[in-house]
Coordinates of N, CA and C in Angstrom, one line a residue:
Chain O
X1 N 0.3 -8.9 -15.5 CA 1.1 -8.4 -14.4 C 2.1 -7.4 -14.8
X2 N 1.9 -6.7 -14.0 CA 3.1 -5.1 -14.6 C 4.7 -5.2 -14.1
X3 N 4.9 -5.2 -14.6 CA 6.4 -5.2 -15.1 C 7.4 -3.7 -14.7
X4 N 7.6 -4.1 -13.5 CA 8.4 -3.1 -12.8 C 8.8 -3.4 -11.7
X5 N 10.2 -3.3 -11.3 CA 10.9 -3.8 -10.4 C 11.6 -2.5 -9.2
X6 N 11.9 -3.0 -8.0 CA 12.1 -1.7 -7.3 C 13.6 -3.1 -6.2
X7 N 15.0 -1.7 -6.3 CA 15.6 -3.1 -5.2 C 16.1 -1.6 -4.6
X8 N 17.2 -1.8 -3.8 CA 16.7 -3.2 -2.8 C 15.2 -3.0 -2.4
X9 N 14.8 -4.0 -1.7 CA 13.4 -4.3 -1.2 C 13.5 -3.7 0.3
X10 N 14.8 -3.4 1.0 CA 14.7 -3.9 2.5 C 16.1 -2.5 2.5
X11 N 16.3 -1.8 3.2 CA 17.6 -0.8 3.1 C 17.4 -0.7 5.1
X12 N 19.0 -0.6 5.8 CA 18.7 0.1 6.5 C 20.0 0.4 6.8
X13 N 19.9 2.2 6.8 CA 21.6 2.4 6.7 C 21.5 3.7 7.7
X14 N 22.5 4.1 7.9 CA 23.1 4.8 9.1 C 23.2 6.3 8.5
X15 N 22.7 7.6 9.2 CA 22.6 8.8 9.6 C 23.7 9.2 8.5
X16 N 23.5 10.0 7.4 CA 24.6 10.6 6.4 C 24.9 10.0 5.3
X17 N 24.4 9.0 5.2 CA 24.7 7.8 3.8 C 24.3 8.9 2.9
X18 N 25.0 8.5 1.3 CA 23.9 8.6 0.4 C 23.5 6.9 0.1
X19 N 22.3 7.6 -0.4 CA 21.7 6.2 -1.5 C 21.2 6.5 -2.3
X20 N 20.9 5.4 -3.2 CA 20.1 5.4 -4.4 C 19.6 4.0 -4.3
X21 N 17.8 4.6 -4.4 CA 16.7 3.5 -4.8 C 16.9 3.5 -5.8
X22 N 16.4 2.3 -6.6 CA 16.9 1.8 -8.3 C 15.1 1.2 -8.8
X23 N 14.6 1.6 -9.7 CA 13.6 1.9 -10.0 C 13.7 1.7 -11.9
X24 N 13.2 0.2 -12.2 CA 12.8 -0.1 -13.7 C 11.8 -0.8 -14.4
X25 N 11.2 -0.3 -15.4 CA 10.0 -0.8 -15.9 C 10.3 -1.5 -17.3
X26 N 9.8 -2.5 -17.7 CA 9.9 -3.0 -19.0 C 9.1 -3.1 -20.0
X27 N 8.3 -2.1 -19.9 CA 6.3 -1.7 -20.1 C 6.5 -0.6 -21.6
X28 N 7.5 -0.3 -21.7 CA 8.0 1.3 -22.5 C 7.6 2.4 -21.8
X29 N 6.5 2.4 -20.4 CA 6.0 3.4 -20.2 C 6.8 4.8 -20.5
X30 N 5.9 6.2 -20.8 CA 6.9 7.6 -20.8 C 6.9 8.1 -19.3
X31 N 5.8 7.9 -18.6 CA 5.5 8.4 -17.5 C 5.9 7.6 -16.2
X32 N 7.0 8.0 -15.3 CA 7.5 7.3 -14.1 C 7.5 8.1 -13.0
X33 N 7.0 7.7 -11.4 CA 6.6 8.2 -10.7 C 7.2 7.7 -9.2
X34 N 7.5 9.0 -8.3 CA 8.5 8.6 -7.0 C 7.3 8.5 -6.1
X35 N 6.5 7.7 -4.9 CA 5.7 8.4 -4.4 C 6.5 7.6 -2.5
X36 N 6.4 8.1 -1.4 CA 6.4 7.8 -0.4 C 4.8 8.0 0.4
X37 N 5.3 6.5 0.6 CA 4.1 6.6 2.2 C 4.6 5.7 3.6
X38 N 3.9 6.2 4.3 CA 4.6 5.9 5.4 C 3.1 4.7 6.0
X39 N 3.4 4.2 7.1 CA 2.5 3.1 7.5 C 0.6 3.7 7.3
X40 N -0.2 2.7 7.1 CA -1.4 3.4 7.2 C -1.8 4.5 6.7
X41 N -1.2 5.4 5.7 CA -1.1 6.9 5.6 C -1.6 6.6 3.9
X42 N -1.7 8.1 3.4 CA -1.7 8.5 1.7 C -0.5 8.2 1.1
X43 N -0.3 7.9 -0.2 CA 0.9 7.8 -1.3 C 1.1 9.3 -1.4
X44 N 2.1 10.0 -1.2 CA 2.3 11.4 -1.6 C 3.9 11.3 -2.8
X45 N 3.2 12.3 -3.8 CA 4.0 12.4 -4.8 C 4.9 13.2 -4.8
X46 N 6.5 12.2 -4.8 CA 7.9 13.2 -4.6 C 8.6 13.6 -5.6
X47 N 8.3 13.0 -6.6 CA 8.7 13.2 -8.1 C 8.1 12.3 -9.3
X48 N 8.1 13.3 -10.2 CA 7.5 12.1 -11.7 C 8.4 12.7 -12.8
X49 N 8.5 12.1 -13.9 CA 8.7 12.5 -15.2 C 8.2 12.3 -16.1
X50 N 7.9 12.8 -17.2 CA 7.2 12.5 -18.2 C 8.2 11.7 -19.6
X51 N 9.4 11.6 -19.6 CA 10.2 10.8 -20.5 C 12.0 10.9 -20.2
X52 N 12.4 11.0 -20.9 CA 14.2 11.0 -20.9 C 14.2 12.5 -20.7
X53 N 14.9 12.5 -19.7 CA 15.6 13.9 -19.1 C 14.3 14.7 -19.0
X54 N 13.7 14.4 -18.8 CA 12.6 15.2 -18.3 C 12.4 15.2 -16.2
X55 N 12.3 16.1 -15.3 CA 12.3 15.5 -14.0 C 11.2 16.2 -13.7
X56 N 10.5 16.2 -12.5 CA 9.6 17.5 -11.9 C 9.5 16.8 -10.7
X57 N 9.5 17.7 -9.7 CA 9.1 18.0 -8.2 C 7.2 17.4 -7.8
X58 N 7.4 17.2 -7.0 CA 5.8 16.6 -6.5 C 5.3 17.5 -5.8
X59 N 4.4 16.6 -4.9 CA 3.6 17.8 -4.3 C 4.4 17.8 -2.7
X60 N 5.1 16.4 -2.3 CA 5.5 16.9 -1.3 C 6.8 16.8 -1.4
X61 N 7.6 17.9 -0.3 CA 8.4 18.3 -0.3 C 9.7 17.3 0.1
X62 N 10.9 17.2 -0.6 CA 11.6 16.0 -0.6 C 13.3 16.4 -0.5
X63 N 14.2 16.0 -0.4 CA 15.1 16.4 0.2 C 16.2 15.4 -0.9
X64 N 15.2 14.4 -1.6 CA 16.0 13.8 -3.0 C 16.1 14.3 -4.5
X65 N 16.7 13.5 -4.8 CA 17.1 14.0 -6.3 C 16.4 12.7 -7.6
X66 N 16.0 13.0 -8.6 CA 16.0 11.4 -9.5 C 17.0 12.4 -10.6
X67 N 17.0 11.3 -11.8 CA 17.5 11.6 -12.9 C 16.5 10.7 -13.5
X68 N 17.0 10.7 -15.3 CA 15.6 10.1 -15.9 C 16.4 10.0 -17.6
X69 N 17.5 8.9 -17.5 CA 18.2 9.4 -18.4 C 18.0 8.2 -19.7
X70 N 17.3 6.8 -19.2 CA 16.6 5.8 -20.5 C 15.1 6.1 -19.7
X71 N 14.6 5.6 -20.8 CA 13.3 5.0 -20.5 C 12.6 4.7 -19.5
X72 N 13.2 3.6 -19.4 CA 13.1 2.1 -18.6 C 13.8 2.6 -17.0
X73 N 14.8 3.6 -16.7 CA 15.2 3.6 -15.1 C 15.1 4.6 -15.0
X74 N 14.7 5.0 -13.4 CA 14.7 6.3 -12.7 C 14.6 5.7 -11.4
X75 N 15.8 6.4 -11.4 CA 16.4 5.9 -9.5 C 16.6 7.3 -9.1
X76 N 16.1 6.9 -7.7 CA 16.4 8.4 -6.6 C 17.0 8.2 -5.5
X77 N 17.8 9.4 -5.1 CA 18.9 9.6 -4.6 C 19.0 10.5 -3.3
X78 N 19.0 10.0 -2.4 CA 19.3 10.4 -1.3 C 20.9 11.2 -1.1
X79 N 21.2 12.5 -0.9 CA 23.0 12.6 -0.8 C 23.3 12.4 1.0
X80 N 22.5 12.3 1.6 CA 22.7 12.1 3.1 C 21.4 11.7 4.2
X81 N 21.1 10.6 4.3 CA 20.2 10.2 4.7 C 20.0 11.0 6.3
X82 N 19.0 10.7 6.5 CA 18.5 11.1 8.2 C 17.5 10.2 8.3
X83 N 16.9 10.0 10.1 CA 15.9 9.1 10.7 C 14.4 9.8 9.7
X84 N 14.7 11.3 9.5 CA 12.8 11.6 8.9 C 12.8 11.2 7.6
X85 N 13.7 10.6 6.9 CA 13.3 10.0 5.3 C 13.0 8.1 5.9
X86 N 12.7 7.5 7.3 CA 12.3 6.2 7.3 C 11.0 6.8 6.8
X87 N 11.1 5.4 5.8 CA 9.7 4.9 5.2 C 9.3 4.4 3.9
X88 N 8.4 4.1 3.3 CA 8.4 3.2 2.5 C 8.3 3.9 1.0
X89 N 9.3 3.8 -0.4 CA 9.2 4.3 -1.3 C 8.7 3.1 -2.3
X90 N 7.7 4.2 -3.2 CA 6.6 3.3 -3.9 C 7.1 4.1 -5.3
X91 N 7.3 3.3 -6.5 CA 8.0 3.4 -8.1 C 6.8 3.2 -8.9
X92 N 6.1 3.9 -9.5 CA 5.2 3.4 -10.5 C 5.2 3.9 -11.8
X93 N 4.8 3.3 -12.7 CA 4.5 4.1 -14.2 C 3.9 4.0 -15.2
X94 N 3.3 4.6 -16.1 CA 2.0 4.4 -17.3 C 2.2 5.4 -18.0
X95 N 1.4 4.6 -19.3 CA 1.7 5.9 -20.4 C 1.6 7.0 -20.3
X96 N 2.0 7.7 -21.6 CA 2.0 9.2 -21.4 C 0.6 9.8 -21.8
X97 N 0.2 10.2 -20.4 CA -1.6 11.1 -20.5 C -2.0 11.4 -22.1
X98 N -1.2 12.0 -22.3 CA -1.5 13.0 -23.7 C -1.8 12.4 -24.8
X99 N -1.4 11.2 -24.6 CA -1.4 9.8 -26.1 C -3.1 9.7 -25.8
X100 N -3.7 9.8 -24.8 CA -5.4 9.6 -24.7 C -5.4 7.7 -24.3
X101 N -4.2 7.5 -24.1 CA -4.7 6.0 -23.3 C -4.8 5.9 -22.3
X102 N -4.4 4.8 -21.9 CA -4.8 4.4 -20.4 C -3.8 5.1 -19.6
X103 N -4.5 5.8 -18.4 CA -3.7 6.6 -17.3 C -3.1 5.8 -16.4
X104 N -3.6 4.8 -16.1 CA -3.3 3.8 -14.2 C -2.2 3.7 -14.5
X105 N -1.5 3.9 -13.9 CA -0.6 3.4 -13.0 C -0.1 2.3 -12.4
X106 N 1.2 1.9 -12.6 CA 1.5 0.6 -12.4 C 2.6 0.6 -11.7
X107 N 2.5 -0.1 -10.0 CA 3.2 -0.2 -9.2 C 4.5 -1.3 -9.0
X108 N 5.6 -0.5 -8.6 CA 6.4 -1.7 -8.0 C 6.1 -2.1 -6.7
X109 N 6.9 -3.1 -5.8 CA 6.9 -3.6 -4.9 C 7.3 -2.4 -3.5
X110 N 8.1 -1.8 -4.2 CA 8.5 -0.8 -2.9 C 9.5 -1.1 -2.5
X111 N 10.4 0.0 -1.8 CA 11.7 0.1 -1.2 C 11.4 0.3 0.7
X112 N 11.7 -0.6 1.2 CA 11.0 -0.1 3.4 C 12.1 0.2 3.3
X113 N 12.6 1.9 3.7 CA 14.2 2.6 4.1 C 13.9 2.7 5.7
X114 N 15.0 2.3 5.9 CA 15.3 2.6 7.8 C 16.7 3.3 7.6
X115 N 16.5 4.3 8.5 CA 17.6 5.3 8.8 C 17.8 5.4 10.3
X116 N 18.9 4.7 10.3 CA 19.1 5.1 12.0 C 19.9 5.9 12.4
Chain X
X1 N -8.4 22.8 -3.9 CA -7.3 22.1 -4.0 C -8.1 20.6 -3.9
X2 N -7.1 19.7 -4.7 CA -7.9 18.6 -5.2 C -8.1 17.7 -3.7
X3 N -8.7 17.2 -3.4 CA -9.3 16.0 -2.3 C -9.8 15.2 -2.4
X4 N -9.3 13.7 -1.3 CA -9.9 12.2 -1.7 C -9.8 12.0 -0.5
X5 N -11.5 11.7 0.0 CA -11.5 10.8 1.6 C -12.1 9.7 1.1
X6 N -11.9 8.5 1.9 CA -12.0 7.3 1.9 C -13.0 6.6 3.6
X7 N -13.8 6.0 3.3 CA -14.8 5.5 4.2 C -14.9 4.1 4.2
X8 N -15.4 3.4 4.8 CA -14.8 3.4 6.6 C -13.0 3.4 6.7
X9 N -12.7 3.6 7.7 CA -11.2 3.6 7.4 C -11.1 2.6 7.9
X10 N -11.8 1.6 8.3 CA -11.3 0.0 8.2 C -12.4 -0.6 8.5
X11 N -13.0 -1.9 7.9 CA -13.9 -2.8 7.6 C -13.7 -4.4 8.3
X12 N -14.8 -4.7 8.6 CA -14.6 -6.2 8.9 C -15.6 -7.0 8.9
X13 N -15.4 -8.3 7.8 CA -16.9 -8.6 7.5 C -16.5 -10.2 7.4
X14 N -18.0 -10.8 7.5 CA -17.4 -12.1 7.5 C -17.8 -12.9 6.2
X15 N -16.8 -14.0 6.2 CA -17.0 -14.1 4.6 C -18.3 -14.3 3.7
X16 N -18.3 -14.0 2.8 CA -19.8 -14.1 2.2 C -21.3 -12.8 2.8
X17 N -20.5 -11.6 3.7 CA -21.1 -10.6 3.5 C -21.0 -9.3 3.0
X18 N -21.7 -9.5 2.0 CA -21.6 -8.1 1.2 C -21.1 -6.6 1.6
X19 N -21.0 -5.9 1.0 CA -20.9 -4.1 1.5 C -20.1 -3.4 0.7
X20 N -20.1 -2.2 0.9 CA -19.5 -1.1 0.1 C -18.4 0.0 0.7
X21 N -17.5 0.3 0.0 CA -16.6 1.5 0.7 C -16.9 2.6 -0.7
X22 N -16.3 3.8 0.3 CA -16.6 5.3 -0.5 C -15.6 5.6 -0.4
X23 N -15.8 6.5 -1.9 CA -14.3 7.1 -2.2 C -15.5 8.1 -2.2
X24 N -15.0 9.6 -1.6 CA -15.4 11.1 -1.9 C -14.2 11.6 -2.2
X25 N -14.4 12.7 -3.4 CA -13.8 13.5 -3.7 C -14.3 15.0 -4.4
X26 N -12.7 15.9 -4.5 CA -13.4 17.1 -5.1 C -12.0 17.1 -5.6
X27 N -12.6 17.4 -7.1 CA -11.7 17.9 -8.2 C -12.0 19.0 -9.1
X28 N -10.7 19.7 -9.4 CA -11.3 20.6 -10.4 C -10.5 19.6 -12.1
X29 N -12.1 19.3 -12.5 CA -12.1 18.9 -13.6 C -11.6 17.5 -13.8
X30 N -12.3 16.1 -13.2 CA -11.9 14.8 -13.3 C -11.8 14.7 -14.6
X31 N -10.5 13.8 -14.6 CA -9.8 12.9 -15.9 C -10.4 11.7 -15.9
X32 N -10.0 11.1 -14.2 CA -9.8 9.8 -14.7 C -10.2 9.3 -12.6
X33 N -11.1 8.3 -12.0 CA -10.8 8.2 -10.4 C -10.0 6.4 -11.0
X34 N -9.8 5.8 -9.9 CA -9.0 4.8 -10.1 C -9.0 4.0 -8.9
X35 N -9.1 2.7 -8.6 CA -9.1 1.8 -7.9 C -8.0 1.2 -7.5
X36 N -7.6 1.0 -6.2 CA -6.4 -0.3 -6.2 C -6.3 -1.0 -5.1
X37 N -5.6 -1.9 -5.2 CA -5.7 -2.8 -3.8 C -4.2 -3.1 -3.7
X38 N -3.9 -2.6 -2.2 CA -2.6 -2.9 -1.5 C -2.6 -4.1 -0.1
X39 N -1.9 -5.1 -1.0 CA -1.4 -5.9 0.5 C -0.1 -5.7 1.1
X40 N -0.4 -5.8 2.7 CA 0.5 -5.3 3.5 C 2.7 -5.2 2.7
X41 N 2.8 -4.3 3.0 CA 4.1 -4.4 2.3 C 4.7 -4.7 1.3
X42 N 3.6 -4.5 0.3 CA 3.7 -3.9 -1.2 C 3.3 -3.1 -1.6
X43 N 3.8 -3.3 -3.1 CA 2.6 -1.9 -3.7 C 1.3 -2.1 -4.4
X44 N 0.7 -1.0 -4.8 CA -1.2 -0.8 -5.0 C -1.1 -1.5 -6.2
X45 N -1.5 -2.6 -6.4 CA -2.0 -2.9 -7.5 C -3.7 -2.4 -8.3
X46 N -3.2 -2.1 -9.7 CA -4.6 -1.4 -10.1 C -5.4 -2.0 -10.4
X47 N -6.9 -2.1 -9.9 CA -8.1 -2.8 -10.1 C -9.1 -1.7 -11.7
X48 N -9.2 -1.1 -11.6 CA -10.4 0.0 -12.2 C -10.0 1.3 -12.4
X49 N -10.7 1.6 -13.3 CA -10.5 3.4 -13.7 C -12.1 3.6 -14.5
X50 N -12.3 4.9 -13.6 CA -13.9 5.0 -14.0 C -13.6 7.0 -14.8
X51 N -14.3 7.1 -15.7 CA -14.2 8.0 -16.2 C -15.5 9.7 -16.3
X52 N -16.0 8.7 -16.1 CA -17.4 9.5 -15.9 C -18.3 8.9 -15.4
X53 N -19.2 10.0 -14.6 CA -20.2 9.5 -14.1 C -21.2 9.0 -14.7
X54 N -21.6 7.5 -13.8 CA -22.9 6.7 -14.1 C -22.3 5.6 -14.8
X55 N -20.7 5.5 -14.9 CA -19.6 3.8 -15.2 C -19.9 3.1 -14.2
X56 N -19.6 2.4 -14.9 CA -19.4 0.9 -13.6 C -18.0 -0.2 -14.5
X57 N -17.5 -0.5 -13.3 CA -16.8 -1.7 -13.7 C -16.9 -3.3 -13.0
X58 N -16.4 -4.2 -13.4 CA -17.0 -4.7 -12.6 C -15.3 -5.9 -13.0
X59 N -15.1 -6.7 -11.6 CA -14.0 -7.9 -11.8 C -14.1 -9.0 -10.6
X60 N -14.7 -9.7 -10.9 CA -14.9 -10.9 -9.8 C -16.1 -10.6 -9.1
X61 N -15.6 -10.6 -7.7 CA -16.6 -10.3 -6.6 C -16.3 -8.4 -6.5
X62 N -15.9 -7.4 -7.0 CA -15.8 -6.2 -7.1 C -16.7 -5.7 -7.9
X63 N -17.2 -4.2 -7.4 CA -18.2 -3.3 -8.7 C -17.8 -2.3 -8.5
X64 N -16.8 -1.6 -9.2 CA -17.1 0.0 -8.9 C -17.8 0.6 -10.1
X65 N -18.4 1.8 -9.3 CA -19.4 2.5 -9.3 C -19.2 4.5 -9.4
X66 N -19.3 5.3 -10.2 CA -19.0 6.5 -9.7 C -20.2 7.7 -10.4
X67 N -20.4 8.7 -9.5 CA -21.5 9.6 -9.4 C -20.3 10.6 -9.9
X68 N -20.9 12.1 -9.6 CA -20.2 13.1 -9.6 C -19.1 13.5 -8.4
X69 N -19.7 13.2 -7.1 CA -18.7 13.5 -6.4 C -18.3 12.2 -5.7
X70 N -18.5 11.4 -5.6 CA -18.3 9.9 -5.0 C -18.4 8.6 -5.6
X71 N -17.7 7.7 -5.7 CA -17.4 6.7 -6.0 C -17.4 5.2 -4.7
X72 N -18.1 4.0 -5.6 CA -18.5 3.2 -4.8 C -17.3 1.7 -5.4
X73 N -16.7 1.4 -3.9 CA -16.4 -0.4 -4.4 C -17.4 -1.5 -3.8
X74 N -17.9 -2.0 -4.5 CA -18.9 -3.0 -4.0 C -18.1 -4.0 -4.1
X75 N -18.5 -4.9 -2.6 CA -17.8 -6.2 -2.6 C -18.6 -7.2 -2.6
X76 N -19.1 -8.1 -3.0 CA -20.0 -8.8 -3.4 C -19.7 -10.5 -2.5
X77 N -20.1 -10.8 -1.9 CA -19.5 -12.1 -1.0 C -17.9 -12.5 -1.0
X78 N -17.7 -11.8 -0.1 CA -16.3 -11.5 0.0 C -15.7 -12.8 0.4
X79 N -14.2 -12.8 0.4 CA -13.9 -14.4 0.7 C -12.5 -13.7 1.6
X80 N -11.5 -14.4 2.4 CA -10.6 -13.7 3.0 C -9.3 -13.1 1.9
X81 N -9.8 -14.0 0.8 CA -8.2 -13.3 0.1 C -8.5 -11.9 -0.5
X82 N -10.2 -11.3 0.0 CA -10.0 -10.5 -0.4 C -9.8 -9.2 0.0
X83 N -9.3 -9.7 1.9 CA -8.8 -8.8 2.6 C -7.4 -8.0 2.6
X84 N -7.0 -7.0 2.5 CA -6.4 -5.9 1.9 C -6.8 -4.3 2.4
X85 N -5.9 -3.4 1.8 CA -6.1 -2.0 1.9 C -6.6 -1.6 0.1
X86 N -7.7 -1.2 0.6 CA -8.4 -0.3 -1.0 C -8.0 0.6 -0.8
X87 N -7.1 1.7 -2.0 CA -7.0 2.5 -2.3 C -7.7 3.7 -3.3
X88 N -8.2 5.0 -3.2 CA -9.0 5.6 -4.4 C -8.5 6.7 -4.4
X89 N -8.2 6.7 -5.7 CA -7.0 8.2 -6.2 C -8.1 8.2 -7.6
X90 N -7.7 9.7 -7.5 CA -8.3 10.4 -8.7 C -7.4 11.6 -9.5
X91 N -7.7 11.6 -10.8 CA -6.8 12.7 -11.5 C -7.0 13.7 -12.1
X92 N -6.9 14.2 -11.7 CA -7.3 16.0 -12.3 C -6.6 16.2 -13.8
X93 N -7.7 17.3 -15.0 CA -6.7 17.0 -16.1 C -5.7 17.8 -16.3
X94 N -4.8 17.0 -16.9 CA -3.2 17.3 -16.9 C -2.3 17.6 -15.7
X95 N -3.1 16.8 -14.7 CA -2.1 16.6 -13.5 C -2.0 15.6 -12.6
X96 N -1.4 15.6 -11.5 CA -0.9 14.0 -11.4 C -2.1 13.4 -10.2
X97 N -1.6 12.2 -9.4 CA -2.8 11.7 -9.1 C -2.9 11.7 -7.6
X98 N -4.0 12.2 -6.8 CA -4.0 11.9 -5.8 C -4.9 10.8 -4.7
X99 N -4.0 10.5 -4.0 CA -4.8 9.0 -3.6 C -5.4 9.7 -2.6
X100 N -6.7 8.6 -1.3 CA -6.9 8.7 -0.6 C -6.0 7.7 0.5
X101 N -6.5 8.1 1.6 CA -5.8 7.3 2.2 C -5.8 5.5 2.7
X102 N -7.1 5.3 1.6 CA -7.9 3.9 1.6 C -8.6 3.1 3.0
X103 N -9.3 2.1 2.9 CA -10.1 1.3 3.7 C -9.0 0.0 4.0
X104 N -9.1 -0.2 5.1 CA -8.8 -1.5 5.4 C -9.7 -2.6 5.7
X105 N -9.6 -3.8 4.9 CA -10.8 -4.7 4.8 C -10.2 -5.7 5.6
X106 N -10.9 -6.5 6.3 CA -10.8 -7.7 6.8 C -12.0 -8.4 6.4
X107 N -11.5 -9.8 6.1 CA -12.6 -10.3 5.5 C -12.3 -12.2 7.1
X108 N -13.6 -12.2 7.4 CA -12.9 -13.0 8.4 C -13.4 -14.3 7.8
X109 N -13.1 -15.7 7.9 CA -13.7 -16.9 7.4 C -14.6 -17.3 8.3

């Protein structure tokens, strides 16, 4: 069972907040991954990193921030929430490609954000 | 640009009958396609990773299966717990992974 935790589980906060989703693995993974989906829909990738202080941008366009400063956490950051960031954010992570091991990916539980 | 469609976009079968969902895709230059199963209001847990064509994996009542452009989950007398959303993402090399949008299974008793 993969070893990665995502809180809160449940958020619902009001027009302008910041937040921060909180996102940690206890796997050593190098590779950690932001993805959002919304009900019924694709996982689209908002950010990944490949290790400590390393960050990069996804493929879709995102209005958050992560940092990536141990291992083990990378939490992202909303500086002012709005109604079009409801939806569900998904934390995953696995080793680093390049070592030639195993690629999959390993999922947390997920963050459901409501913005009202 | 990389692409993953997923077939039927939802399933319903009753328990103990067989069938298959498709993963199609187009990559330039597969790594790695990948299996997973999501129940409602969590996240995808990973079943399989097929690497080249003419693998098979196999775990329980599951078989995946993958060609050059498509990939097969066989479900093999299904039972209800093994109703869920299948997911099929594939990875291009040295880049990150794109899912499809998966199958929704119902599996009825």
């Amino acid at each position: 069972e993969a070893d990665i935790y995502q809180t809160p589980r449940y958020l619902v906060i009001g027009t302008g907040k910041k937040i921060t989703l909180e996102c940690s693995q206890t796997m050593g993974h190098d590779k950690m991954y932001w993805y959002q989906q919304d009900p019924g829909m694709e996982l689209h990738l908002i950010h990944y990193s490949y290790g400590v202080n390393s960050t990069e941008k996804g493929d879709l366009s995102s209005e958050s921030t992560v940092s990536r400063i141990r291992t083990e956490h990378f939490p992202l950051t909303l500086e002012s929430a709005r109604p079009s960031h409801t939806s569900q954010y998904l934390c995953a992570s696995s080793e680093y490609a390049l070592r030639g091991t195993r690629d999959e990916q390993y999922f947390g539980p997920g963050t459901r954000l409501t913005v009202t | 640009e990389d692409q993953v469609t997923q077939s039927p976009e939802a399933l319903r079968l009753q328990e103990g009958e067989s069938s298959s969902l498709n993963c199609s895709y187009t990559v330039s230059g597969l790594r790695g396609l990948f299996w997973y199963r999501q129940d409602p209001g969590k996240g995808p847990e990973f079943l399989f990773t097929l690497y080249s064509a003419g693998e098979e994996k196999e775990k329980e009542r599951l078989k995946a299966t993958l060609t050059k452009k498509e990939s097969f989950l066989h479900i093999t007398a299904p039972k209800p717990e093994d109703s869920a959303t299948y997911l099929c993402a594939v990875q291009a090399r040295g880049q990150n992974f794109v899912f499809g949008p998966g199958t929704r299974l119902s599996v009825l008793p």
